[in-house]
Coordinates of C-alpha atoms in Angstrom, one line a residue:
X1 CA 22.8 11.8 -1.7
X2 CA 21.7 10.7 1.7
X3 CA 22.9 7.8 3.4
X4 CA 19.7 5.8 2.1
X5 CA 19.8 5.6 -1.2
X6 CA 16.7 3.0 -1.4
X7 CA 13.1 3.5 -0.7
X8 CA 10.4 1.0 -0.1
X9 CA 7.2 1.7 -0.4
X10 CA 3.6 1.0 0.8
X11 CA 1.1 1.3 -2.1
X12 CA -2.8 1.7 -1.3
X13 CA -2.8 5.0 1.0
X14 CA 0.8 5.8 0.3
X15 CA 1.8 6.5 -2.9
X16 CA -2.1 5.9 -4.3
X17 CA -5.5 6.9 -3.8
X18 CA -7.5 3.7 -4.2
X19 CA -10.1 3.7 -1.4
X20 CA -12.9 4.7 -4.2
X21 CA -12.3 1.5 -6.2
X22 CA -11.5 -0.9 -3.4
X23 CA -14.6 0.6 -2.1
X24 CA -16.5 0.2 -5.0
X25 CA -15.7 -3.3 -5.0
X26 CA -16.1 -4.2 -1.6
X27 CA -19.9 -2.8 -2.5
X28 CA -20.5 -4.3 -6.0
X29 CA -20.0 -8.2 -3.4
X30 CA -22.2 -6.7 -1.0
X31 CA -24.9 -6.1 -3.0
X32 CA -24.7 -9.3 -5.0
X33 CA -25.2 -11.7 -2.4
X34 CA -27.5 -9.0 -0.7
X35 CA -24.9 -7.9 2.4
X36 CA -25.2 -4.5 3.8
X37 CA -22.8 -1.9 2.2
X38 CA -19.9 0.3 3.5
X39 CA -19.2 3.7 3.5
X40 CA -15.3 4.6 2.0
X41 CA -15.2 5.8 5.4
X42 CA -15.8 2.0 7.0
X43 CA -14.0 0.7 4.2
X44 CA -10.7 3.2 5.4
X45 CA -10.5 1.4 8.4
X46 CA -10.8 -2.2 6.7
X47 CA -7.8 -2.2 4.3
X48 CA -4.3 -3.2 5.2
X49 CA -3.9 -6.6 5.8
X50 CA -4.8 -7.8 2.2
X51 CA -7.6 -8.1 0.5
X52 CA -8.7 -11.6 1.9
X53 CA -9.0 -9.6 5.5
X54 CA -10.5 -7.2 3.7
X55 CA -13.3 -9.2 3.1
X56 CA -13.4 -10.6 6.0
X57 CA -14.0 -7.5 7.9
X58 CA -16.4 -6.4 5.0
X59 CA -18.7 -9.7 4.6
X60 CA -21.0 -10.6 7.7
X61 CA -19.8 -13.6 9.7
X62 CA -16.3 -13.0 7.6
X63 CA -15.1 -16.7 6.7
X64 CA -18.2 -18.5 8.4
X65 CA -20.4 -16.5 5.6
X66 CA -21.0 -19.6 3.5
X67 CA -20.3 -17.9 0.1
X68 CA -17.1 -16.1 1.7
X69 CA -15.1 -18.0 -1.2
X70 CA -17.0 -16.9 -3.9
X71 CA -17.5 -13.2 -2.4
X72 CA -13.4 -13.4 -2.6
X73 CA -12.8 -14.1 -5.8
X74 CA -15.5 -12.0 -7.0
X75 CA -14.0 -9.1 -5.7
X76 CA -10.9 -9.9 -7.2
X77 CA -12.5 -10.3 -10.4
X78 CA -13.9 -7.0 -10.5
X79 CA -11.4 -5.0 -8.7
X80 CA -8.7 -6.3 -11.4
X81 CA -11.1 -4.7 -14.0
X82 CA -12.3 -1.4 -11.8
X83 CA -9.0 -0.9 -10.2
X84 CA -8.5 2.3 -12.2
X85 CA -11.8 3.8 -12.1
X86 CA -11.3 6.6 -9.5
X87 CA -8.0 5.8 -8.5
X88 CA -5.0 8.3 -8.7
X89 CA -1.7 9.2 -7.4
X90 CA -1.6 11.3 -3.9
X91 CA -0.6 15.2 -4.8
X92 CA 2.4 15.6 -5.1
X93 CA 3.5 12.4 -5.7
X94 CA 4.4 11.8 -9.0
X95 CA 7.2 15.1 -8.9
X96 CA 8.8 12.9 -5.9
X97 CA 9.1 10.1 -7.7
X98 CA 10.5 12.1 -10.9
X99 CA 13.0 13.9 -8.9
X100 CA 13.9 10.9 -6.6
X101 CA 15.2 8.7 -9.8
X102 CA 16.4 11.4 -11.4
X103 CA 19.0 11.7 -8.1
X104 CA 19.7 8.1 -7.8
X105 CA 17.3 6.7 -6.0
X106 CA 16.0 3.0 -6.3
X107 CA 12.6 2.5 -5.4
X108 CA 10.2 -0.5 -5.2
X109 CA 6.5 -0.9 -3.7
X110 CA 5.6 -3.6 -1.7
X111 CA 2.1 -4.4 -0.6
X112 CA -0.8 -7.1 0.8
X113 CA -2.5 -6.3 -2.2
X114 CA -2.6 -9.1 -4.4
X115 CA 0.3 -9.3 -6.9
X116 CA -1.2 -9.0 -10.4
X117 CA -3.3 -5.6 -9.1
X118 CA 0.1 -4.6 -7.3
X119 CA 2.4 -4.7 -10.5
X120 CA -0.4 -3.9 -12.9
X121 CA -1.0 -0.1 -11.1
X122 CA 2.8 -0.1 -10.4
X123 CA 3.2 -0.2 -14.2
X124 CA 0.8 2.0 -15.2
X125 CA 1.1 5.0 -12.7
X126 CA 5.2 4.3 -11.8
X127 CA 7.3 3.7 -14.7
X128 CA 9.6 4.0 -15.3
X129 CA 10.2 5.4 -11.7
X130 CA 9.6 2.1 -10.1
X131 CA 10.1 -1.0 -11.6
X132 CA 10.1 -3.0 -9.0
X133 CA 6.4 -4.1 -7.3
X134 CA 5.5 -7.0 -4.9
X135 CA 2.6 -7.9 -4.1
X136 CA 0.5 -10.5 -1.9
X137 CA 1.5 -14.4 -3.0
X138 CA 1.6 -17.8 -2.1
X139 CA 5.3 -17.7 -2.1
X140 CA 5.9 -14.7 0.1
X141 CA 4.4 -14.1 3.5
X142 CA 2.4 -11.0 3.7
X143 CA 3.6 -8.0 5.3
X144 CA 3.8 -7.6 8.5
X145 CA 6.6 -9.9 8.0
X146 CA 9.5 -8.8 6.1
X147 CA 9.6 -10.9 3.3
X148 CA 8.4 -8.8 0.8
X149 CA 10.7 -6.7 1.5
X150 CA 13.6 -8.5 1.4
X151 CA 12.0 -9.7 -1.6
X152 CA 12.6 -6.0 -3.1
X153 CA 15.7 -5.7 -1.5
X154 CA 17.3 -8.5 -3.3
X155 CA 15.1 -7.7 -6.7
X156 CA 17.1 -3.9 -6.2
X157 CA 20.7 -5.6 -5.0
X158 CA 20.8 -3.8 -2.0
X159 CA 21.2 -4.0 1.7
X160 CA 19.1 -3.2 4.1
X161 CA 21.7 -0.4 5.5
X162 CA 21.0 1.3 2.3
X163 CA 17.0 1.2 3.2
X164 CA 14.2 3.1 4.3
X165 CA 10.3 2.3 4.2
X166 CA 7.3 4.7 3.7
X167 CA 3.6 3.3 4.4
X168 CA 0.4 4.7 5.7
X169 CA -0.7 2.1 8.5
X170 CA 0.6 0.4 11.7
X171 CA 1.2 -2.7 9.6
X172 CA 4.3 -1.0 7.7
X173 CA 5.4 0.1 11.1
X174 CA 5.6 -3.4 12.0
X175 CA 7.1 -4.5 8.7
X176 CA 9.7 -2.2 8.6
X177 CA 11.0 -3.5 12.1
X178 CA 10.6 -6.8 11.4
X179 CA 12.9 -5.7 8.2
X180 CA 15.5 -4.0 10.4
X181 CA 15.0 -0.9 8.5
X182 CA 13.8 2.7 10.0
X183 CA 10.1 3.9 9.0
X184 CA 8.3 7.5 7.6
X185 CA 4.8 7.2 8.3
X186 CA 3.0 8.9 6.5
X187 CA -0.9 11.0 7.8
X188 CA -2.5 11.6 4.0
X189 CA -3.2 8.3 3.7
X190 CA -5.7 5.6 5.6
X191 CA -4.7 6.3 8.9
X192 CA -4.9 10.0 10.9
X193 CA -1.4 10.7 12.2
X194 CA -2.9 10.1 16.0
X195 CA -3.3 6.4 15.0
X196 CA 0.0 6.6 13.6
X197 CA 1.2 8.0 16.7
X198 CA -0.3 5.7 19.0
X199 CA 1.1 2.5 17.2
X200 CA 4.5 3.6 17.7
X201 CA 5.4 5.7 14.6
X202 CA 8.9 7.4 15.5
X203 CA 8.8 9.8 12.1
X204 CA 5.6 11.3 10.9
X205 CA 4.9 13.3 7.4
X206 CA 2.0 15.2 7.2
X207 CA 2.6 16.2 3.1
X208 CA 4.8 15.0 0.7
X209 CA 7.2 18.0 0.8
X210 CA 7.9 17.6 4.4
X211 CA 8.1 13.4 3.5
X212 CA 11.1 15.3 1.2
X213 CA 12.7 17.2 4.2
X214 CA 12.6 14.5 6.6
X215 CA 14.2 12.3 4.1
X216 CA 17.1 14.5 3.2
X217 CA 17.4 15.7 6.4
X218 CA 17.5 12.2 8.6
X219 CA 18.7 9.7 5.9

């Protein structure tokens, strides 16, 4: 096995496809309290930061909208209920994990998505593959700083020489320095890999077979 023999994950635009149903929540708020709607393509360039930025970049006037509050929670509501609709694991994705925990690998997902949704698709798409799933908390700062990952780190009893992250955005970019621990960025996701590129991403996979090489090949 390679020298890293844990990996971290990212979970909207990494490992999962779940633009439609954030999406389709984002929308379902919008048109109750009568707000202009998104295209998936707007709503791609809103996700990352949790789902409280989320809104905030979704809803006009963002925390100064006087129902922001309630627009929050709604989504939440509905999300937790919708957040399988459309969703599904990135190609190619599900014979990685298989053959990763087959070979030893410990894995865990880490995320600004809040923490019931996080362990609740973690469940039903990942196990037994990965078991553990962090999400977004009061008790844990929110990626970009590291303490979700050290979170996982101590959940998996390892160090972070044994590490490596995968994400989609220039938020895991920063999270995995702020971890101490190298980054694969990864172009199927939210982000194109010139974004990716131009917010310092050192190791780029276009598919998840050449996510495979690089990781053999380089850790």
């Amino acid at each position: 096995m390679p020298t890293k023999n844990t990996i971290i994950f990212d979970l909207d635009g990494t490992l999962l496809d779940t633009l439609a149903d954030l999406a389709g929540s984002v929308n379902y708020v919008m048109e109750k309290y009568n707000l202009p709607t998104h295209t998936n393509d707007r709503v791609r360039q809103m996700v990352g930061n949790g789902v409280t930025v989320l809104m905030e970049r979704a809803v006009p006037g963002g925390r100064s909208f006087a129902a922001f509050e309630s627009c929050l929670k709604d989504f939440k509501e509905h999300y937790e209920i919708h957040k399988k609709d459309l969703t599904k694991p990135f190609p190619g994705i599900m014979d990685f994990l298989k053959e990763a925990y087959e070979s030893g690998y410990k894995m865990a997902v880490v995320s600004n998505k809040f923490d019931l949704a996080v362990k609740g698709l973690c469940e039903d798409f990942f196990s037994p593959y990965i078991t553990t799933a962090i999400g977004e908390s009061a008790q844990t700062a929110p990626k970009p700083a590291p303490d979700t990952v050290f979170k996982a780190m101590e959940e998996l009893h390892v160090s972070p020489s044994q590490c490596v992250y995968v994400g989609d955005s220039d938020v895991d970019i920063v999270t995995a320095q702020n971890a101490g621990i190298p980054c694969i960025s990864v172009s199927w996701g939210f982000r194109s890999r010139q974004f990716l590129e131009e917010h310092g991403a050192i190791t780029i996979a276009d598919s998840v077979e050449e996510f495979c090489n690089v990781l053999k090949k380089e850790f």
